[in-house]
mmCIF file of C-alpha atoms in Angstrom:
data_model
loop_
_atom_site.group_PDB
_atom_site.id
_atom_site.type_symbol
_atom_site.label_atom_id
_atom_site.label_comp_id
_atom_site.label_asym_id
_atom_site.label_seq_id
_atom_site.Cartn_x
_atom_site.Cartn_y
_atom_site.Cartn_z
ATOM 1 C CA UNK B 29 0.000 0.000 0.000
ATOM 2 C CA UNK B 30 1.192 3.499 -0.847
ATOM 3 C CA UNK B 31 1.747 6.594 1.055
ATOM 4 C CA UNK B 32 -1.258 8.181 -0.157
ATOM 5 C CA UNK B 33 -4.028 4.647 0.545
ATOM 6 C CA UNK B 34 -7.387 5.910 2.216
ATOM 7 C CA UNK B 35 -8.862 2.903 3.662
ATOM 8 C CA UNK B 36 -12.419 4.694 2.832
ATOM 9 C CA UNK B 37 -11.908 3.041 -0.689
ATOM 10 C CA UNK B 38 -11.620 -0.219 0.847
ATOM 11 C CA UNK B 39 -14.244 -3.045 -0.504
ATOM 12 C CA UNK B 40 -14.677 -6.234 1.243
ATOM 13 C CA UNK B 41 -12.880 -7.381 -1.966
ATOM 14 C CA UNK B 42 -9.995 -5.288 -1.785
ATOM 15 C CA UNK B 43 -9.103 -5.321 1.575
ATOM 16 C CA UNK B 44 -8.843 -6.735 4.879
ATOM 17 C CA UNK B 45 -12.006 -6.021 7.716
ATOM 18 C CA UNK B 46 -9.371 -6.912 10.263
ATOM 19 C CA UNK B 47 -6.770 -4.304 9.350
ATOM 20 C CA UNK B 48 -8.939 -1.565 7.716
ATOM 21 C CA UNK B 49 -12.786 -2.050 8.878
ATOM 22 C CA UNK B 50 -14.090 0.613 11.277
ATOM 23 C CA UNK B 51 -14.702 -2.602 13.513
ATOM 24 C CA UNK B 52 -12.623 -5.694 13.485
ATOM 25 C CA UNK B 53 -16.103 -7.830 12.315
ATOM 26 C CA UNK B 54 -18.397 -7.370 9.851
ATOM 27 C CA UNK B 55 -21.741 -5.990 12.144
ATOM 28 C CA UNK B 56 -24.476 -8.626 12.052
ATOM 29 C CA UNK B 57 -27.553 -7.695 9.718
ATOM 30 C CA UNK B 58 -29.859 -9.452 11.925
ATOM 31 C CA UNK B 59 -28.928 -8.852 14.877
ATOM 32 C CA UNK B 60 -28.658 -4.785 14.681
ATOM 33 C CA UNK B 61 -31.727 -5.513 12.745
ATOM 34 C CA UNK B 62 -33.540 -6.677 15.306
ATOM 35 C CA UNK B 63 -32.322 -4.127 17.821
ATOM 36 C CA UNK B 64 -33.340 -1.237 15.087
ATOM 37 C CA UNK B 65 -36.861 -2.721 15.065
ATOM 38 C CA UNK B 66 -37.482 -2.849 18.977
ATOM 39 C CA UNK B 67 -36.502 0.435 19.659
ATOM 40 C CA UNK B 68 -38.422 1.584 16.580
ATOM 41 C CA UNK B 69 -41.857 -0.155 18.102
ATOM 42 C CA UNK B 70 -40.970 0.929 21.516
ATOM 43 C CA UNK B 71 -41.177 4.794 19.990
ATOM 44 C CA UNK B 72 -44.423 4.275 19.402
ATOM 45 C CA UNK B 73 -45.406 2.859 22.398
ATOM 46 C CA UNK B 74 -43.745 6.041 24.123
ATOM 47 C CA UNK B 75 -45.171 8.601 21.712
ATOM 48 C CA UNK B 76 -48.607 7.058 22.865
ATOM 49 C CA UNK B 77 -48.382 6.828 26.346
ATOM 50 C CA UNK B 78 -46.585 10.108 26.748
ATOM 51 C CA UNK B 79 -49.498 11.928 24.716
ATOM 52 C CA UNK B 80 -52.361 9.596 26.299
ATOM 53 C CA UNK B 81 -50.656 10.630 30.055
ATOM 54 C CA UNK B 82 -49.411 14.300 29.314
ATOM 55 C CA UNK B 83 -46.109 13.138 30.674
ATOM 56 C CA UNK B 84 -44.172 15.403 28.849
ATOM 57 C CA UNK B 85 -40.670 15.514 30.800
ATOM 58 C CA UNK B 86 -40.762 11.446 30.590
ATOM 59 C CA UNK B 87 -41.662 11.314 27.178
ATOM 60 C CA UNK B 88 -39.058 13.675 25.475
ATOM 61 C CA UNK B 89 -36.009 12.079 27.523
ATOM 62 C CA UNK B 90 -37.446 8.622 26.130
ATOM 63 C CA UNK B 91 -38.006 9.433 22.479
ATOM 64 C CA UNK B 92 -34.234 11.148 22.984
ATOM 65 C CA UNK B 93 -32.672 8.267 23.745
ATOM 66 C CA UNK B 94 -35.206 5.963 22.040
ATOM 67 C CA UNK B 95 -33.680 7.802 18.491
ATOM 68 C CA UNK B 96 -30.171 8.212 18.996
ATOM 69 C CA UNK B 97 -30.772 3.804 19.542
ATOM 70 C CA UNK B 98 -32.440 3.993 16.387
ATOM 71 C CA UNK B 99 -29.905 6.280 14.833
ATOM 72 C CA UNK B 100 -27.009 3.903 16.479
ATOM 73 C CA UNK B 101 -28.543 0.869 15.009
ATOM 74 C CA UNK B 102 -29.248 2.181 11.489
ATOM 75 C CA UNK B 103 -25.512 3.063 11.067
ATOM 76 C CA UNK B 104 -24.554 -0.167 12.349
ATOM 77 C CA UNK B 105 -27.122 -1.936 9.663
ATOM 78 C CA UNK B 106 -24.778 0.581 7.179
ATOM 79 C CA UNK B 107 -21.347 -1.034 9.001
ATOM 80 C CA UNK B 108 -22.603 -4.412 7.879
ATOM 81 C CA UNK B 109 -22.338 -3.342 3.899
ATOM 82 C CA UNK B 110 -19.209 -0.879 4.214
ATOM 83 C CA UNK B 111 -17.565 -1.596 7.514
ATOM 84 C CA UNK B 112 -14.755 1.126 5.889
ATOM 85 C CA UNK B 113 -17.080 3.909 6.293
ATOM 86 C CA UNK B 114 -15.096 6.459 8.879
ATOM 87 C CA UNK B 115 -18.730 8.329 9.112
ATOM 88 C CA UNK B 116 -21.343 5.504 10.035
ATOM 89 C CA UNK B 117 -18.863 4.684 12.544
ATOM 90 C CA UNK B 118 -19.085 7.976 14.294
ATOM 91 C CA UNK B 119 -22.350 7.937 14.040
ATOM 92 C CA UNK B 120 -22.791 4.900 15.416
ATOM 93 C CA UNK B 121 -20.592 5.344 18.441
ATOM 94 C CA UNK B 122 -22.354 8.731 18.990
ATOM 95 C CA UNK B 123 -25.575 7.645 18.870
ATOM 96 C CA UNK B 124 -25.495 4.646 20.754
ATOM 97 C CA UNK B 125 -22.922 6.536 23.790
ATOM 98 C CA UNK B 126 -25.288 9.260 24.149
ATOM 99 C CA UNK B 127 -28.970 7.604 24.013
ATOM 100 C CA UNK B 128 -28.690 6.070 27.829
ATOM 101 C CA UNK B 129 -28.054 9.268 29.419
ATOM 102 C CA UNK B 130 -31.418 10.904 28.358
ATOM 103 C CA UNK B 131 -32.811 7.536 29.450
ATOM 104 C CA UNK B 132 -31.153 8.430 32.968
ATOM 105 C CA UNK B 133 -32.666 11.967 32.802
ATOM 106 C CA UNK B 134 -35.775 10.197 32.562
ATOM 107 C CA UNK B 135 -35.899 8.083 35.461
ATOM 108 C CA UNK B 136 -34.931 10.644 37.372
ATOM 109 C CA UNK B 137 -37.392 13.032 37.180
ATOM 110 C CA UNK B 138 -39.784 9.778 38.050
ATOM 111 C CA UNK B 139 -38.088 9.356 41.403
ATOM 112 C CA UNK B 140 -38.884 12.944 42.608
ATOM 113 C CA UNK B 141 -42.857 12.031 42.153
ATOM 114 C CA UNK B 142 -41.949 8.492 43.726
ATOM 115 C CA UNK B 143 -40.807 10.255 46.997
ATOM 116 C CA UNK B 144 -44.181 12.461 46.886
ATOM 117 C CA UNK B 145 -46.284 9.688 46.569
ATOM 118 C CA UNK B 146 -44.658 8.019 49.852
ATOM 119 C CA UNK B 147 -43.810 11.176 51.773
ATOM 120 C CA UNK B 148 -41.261 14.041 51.552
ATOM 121 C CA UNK B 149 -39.546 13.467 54.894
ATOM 122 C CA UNK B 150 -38.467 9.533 53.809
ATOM 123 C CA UNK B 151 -35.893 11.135 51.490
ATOM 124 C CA UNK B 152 -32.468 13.074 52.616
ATOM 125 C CA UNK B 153 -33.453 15.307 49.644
ATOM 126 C CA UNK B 154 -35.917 17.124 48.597
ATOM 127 C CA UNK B 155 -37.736 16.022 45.254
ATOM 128 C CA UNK B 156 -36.908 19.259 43.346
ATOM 129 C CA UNK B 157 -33.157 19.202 44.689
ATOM 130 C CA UNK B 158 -33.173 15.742 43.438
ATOM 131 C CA UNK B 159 -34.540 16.584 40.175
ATOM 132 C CA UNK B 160 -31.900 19.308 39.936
ATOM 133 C CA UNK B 161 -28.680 17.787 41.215
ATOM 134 C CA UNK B 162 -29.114 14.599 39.053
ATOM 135 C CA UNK B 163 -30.653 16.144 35.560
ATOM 136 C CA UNK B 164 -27.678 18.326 36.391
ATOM 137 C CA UNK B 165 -25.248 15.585 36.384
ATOM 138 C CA UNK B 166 -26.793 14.174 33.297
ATOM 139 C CA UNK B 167 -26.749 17.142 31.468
ATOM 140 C CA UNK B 168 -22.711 17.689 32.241
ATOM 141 C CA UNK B 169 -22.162 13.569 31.128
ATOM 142 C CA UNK B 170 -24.370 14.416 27.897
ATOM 143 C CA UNK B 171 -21.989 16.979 27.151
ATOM 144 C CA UNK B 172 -18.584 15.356 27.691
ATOM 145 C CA UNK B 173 -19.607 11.929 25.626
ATOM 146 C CA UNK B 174 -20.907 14.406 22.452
ATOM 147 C CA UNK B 175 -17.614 16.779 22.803
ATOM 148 C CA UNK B 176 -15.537 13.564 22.784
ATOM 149 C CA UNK B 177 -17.786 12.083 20.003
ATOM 150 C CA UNK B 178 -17.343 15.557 17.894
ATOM 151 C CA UNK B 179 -13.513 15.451 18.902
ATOM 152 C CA UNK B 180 -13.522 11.528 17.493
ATOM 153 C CA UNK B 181 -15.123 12.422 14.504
ATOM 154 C CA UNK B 182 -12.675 15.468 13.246
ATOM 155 C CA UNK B 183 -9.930 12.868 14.630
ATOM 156 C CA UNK B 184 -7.450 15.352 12.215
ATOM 157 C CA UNK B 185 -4.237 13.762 14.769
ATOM 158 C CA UNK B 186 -3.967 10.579 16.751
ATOM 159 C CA UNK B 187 -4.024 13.071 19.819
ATOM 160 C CA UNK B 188 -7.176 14.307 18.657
ATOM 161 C CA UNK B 189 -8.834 11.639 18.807
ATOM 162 C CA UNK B 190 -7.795 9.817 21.668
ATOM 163 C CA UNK B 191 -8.767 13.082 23.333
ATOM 164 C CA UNK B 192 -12.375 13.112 21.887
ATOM 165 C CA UNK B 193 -12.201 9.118 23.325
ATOM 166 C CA UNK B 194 -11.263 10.431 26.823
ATOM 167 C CA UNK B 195 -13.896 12.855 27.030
ATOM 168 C CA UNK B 196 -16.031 10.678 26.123
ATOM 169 C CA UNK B 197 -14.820 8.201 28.762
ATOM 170 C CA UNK B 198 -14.995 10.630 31.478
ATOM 171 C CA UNK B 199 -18.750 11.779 30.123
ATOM 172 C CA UNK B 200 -19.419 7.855 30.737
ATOM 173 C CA UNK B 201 -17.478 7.431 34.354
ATOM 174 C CA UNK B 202 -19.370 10.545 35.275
ATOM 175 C CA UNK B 203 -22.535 8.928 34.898
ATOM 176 C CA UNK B 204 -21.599 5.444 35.925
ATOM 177 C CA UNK B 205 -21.170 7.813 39.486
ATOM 178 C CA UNK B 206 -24.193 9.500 39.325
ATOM 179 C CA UNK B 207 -26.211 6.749 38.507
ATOM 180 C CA UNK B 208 -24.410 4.713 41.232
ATOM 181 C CA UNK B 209 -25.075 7.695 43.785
ATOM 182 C CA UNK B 210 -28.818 7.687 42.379
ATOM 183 C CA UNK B 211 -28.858 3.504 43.609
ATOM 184 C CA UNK B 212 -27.573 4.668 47.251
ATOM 185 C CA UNK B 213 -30.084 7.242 47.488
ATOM 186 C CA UNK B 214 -33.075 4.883 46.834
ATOM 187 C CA UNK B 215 -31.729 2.387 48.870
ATOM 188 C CA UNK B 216 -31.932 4.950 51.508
ATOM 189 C CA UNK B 217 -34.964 5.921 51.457
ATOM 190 C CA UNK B 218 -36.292 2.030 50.968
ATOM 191 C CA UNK B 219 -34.417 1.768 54.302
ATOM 192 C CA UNK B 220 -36.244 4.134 55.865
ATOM 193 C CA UNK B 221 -40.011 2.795 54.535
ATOM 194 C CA UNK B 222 -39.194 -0.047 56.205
ATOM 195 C CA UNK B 223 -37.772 1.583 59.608
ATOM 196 C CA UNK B 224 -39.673 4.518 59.595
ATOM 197 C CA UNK B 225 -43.166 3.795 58.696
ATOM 198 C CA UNK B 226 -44.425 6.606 60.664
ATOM 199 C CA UNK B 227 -42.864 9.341 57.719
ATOM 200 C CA UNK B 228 -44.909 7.470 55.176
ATOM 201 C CA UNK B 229 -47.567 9.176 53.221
ATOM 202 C CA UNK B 230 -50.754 7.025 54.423
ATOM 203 C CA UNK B 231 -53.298 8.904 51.787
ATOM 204 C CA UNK B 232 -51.364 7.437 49.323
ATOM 205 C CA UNK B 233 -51.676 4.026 50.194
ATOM 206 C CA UNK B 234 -54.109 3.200 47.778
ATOM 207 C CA UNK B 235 -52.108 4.259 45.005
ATOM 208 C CA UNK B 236 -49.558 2.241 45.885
ATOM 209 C CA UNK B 237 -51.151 -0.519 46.573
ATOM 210 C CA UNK B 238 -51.900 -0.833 42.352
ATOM 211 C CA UNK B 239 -50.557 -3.315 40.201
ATOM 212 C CA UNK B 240 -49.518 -0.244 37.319
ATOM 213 C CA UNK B 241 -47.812 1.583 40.478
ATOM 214 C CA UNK B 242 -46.057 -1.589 41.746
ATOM 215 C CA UNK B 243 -44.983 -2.233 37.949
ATOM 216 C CA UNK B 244 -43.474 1.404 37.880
ATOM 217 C CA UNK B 245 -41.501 0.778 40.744
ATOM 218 C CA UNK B 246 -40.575 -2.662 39.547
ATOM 219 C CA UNK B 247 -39.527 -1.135 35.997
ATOM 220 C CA UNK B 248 -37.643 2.232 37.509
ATOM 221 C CA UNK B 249 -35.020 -0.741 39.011
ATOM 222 C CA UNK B 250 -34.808 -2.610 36.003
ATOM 223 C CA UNK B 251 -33.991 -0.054 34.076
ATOM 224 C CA UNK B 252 -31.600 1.666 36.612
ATOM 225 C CA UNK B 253 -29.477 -0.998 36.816
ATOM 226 C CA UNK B 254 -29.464 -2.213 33.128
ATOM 227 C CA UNK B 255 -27.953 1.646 32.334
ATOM 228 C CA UNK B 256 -25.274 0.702 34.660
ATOM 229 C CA UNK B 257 -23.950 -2.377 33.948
ATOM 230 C CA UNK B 258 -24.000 -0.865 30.237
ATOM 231 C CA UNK B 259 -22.196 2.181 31.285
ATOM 232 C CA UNK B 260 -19.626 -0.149 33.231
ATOM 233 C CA UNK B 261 -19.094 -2.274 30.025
ATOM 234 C CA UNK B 262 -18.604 0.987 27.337
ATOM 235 C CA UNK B 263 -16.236 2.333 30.079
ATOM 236 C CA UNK B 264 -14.123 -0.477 30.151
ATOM 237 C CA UNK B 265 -14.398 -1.265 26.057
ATOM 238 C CA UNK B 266 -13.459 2.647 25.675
ATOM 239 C CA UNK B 267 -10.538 2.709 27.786
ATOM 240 C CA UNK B 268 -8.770 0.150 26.154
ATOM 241 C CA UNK B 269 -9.715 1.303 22.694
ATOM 242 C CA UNK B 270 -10.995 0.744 19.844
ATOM 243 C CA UNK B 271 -8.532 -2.045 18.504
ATOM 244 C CA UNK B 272 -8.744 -4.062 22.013
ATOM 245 C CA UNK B 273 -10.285 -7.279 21.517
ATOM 246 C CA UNK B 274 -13.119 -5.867 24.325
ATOM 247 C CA UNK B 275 -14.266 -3.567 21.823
ATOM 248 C CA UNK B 276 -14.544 -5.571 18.946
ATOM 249 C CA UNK B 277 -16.205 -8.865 20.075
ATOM 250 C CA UNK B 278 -19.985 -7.989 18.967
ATOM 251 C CA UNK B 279 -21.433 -10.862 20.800
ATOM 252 C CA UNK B 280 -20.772 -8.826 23.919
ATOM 253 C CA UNK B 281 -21.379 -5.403 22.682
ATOM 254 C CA UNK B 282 -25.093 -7.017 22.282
ATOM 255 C CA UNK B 283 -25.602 -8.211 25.436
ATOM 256 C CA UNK B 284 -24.498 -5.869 27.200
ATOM 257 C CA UNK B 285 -25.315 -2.736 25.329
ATOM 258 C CA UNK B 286 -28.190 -3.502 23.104
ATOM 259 C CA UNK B 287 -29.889 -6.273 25.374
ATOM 260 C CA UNK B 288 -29.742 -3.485 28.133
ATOM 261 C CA UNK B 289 -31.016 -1.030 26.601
ATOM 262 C CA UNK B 290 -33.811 -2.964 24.808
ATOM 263 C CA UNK B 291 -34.910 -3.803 28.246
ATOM 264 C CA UNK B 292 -34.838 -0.733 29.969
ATOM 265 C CA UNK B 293 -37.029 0.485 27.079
ATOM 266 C CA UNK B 294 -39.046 -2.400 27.039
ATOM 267 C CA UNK B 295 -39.710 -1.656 31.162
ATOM 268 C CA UNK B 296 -40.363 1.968 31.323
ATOM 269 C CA UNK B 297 -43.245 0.964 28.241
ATOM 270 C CA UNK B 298 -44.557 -2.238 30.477
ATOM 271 C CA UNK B 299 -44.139 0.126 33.409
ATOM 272 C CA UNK B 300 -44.805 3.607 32.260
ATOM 273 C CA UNK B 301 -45.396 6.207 34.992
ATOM 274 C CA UNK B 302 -48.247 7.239 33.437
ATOM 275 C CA UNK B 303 -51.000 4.554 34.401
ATOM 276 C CA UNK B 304 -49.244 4.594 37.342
ATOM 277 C CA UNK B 305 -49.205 8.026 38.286
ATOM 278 C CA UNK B 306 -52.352 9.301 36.531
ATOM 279 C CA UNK B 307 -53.415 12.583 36.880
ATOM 280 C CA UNK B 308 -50.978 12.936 40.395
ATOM 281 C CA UNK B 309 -48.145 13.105 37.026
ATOM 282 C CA UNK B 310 -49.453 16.185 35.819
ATOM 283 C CA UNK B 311 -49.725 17.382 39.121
ATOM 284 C CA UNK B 312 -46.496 17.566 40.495
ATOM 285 C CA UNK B 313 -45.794 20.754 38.622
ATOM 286 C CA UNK B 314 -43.663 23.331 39.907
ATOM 287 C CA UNK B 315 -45.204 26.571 40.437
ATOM 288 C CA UNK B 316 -42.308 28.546 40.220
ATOM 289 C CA UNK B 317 -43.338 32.064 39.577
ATOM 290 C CA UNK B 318 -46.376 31.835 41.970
ATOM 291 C CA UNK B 319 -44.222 30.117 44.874
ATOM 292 C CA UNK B 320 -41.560 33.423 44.159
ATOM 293 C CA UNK B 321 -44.466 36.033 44.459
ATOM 294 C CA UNK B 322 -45.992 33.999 47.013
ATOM 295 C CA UNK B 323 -42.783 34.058 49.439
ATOM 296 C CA UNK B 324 -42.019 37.533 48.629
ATOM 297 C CA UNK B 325 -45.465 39.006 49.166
ATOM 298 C CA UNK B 326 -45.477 36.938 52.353
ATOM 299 C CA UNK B 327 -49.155 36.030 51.833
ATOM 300 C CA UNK B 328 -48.438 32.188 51.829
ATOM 301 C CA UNK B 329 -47.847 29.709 48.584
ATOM 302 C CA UNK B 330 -50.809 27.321 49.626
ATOM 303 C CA UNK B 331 -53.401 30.319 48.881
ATOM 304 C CA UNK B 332 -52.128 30.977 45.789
ATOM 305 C CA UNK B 333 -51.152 27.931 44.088
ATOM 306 C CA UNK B 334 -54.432 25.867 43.569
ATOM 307 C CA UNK B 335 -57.352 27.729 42.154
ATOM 308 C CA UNK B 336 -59.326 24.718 44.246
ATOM 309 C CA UNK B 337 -58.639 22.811 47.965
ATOM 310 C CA UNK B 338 -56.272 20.016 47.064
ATOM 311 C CA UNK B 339 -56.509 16.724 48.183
ATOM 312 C CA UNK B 340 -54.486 15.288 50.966
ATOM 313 C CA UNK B 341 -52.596 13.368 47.966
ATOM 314 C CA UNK B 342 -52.127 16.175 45.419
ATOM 315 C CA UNK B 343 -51.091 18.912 48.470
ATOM 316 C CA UNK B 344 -48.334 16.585 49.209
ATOM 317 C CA UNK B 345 -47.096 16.207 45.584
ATOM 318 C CA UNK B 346 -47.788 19.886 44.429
ATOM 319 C CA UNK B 347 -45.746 21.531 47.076
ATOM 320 C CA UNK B 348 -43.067 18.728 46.163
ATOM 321 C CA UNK B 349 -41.669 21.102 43.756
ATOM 322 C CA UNK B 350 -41.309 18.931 40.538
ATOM 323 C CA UNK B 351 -41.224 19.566 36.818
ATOM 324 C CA UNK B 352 -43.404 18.789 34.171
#
């Protein structure tokens, strides 16, 4: 090969998949296939129940994620008939790094109305501090993995590039922590349901006494874990780069990434907060504007928030302080 070979002109016939493919293997058709067509049917399922439930905030973190999977997969369909292509790579990697973290963003929003439904006082935070803190740590892991996957992409030097892979290591690290924080926290306050019945919310009982509310619950683990064992697994593939034999053995890359995230979308559809939740979804809106002029005017927020008495229920999960 000459000085001046671009392995962009490569053909299966021509050259070598092991020395000049993107990946090391030829992607399998069915297999990313199949993975294209769940998360395809599961955006349905999440345009309809976020539209049929008004859960808005739920909805556009799951159709985020739900189409950079698609977006992943159809690149990796592309792989499969030009595994030389430098730019279905990228998008690939981009696509399929980036979609679990607005799954993350998604779940938690769904704990904050979770700790209103049992009672504020079971949790060390406070639902809207909860909300904030972790959709803030999302947001800064979102932004690391798509600088490193812009950096990848120019990849103009070998520094270059191996700096667009760090930052998008550290994006991933960042929310392997935050997502392992967001376990001890609900561990906590499980712990203190169970030691401190006496904080629990008893109007709620009812509501959580339902099968949809006991499959929310049910699917909000599920799907918490599943993210994490995938972020642990693109950590370690990415940090020992894209030539290690980690990062190119596809059997693994679809249990562990597409089998996970097929089933955390396939949980948060089968246990959607919305029949769970109902109307108590909707809600849990934060007031912001009315709580400021409330607090200023020093009149009270409780007169001014509901244009009706609340019940017990909806008091508790209005003043909770949660987004939309």
């Amino acid at each position: 090969m000459n000085s001046t070979f671009d392995p962009a002109t490569c053909t299966y016939a021509t050259c070598s998949v092991k020395d000049y493919g993107q990946l090391q293997y030829i992607p399998s058709l069915a297999g990313n296939a199949f993975y294209l067509a769940v998360f395809s049917l599961a955006c349905l399922a999440q345009i309809w129940l976020g539209v049929r439930y008004r859960t808005w905030g739920f909805m556009c973190g799951m159709l985020g994620g739900i189409g950079l999977e698609i977006l992943g997969y159809a690149y990796r369909v592309r792989l499969h008939y030009d595994d030389f292509d430098n730019n279905s790579f990228i998008i690939y990697l981009v696509g399929l790094t980036l979609g679990p973290a607005l799954f993350s963003g998604a779940i938690y929003i769904c704990l904050a109305r979770i700790i209103a439904v049992y009672g504020l006082r079971l949790s060390i935070l406070s639902p809207r501090t909860i909300t904030i803190v972790f959709v803030g740590c999302d947001l800064v892991a979102l932004i690391l993995q798509a600088a490193g996957g812009a950096l990848a992409s120019i990849d103009s030097t070998p520094s270059l590039g191996q700096t667009g892979v760090n930052l998008m290591i550290a994006g991933l690290a960042s929310q392997v922590a935050s997502t392992t924080l967001f376990c001890g926290l609900c561990l906590q306050i499980v712990f203190r349901i169970h030691t401190r019945p006496s904080l629990i919310n008893h109007n709620s009982a009812a509501l959580r006494r339902a099968l949809a509310f006991r499959l929310f619950l049910i699917a909000i683990a599920i799907a918490t874990v599943a993210i994490l064992v995938r972020c642990c697994f693109r950590v370690a593939e990415l940090s020992r780069g894209f030539s290690s034999a980690l990062a190119n053995n596809e059997v693994l890359f679809m249990v562990l990434d597409g089998a996970m995230m097929a089933l955390t979308v396939l949980a948060l559809s089968v246990g959607h907060p919305g029949p769970a939740l109902g109307v108590m979804w909707a809600q849990g809106g934060f007031e912001l504007r009315r709580r400021q002029r409330s607090r200023s005017s020093k009149k009270g927020a409780r007169g001014i928030a509901y244009t009706v008495k609340p019940q017990p229920l909806q008091t508790e999960i209005s003043h909770a302080g949660l987004p939309k």
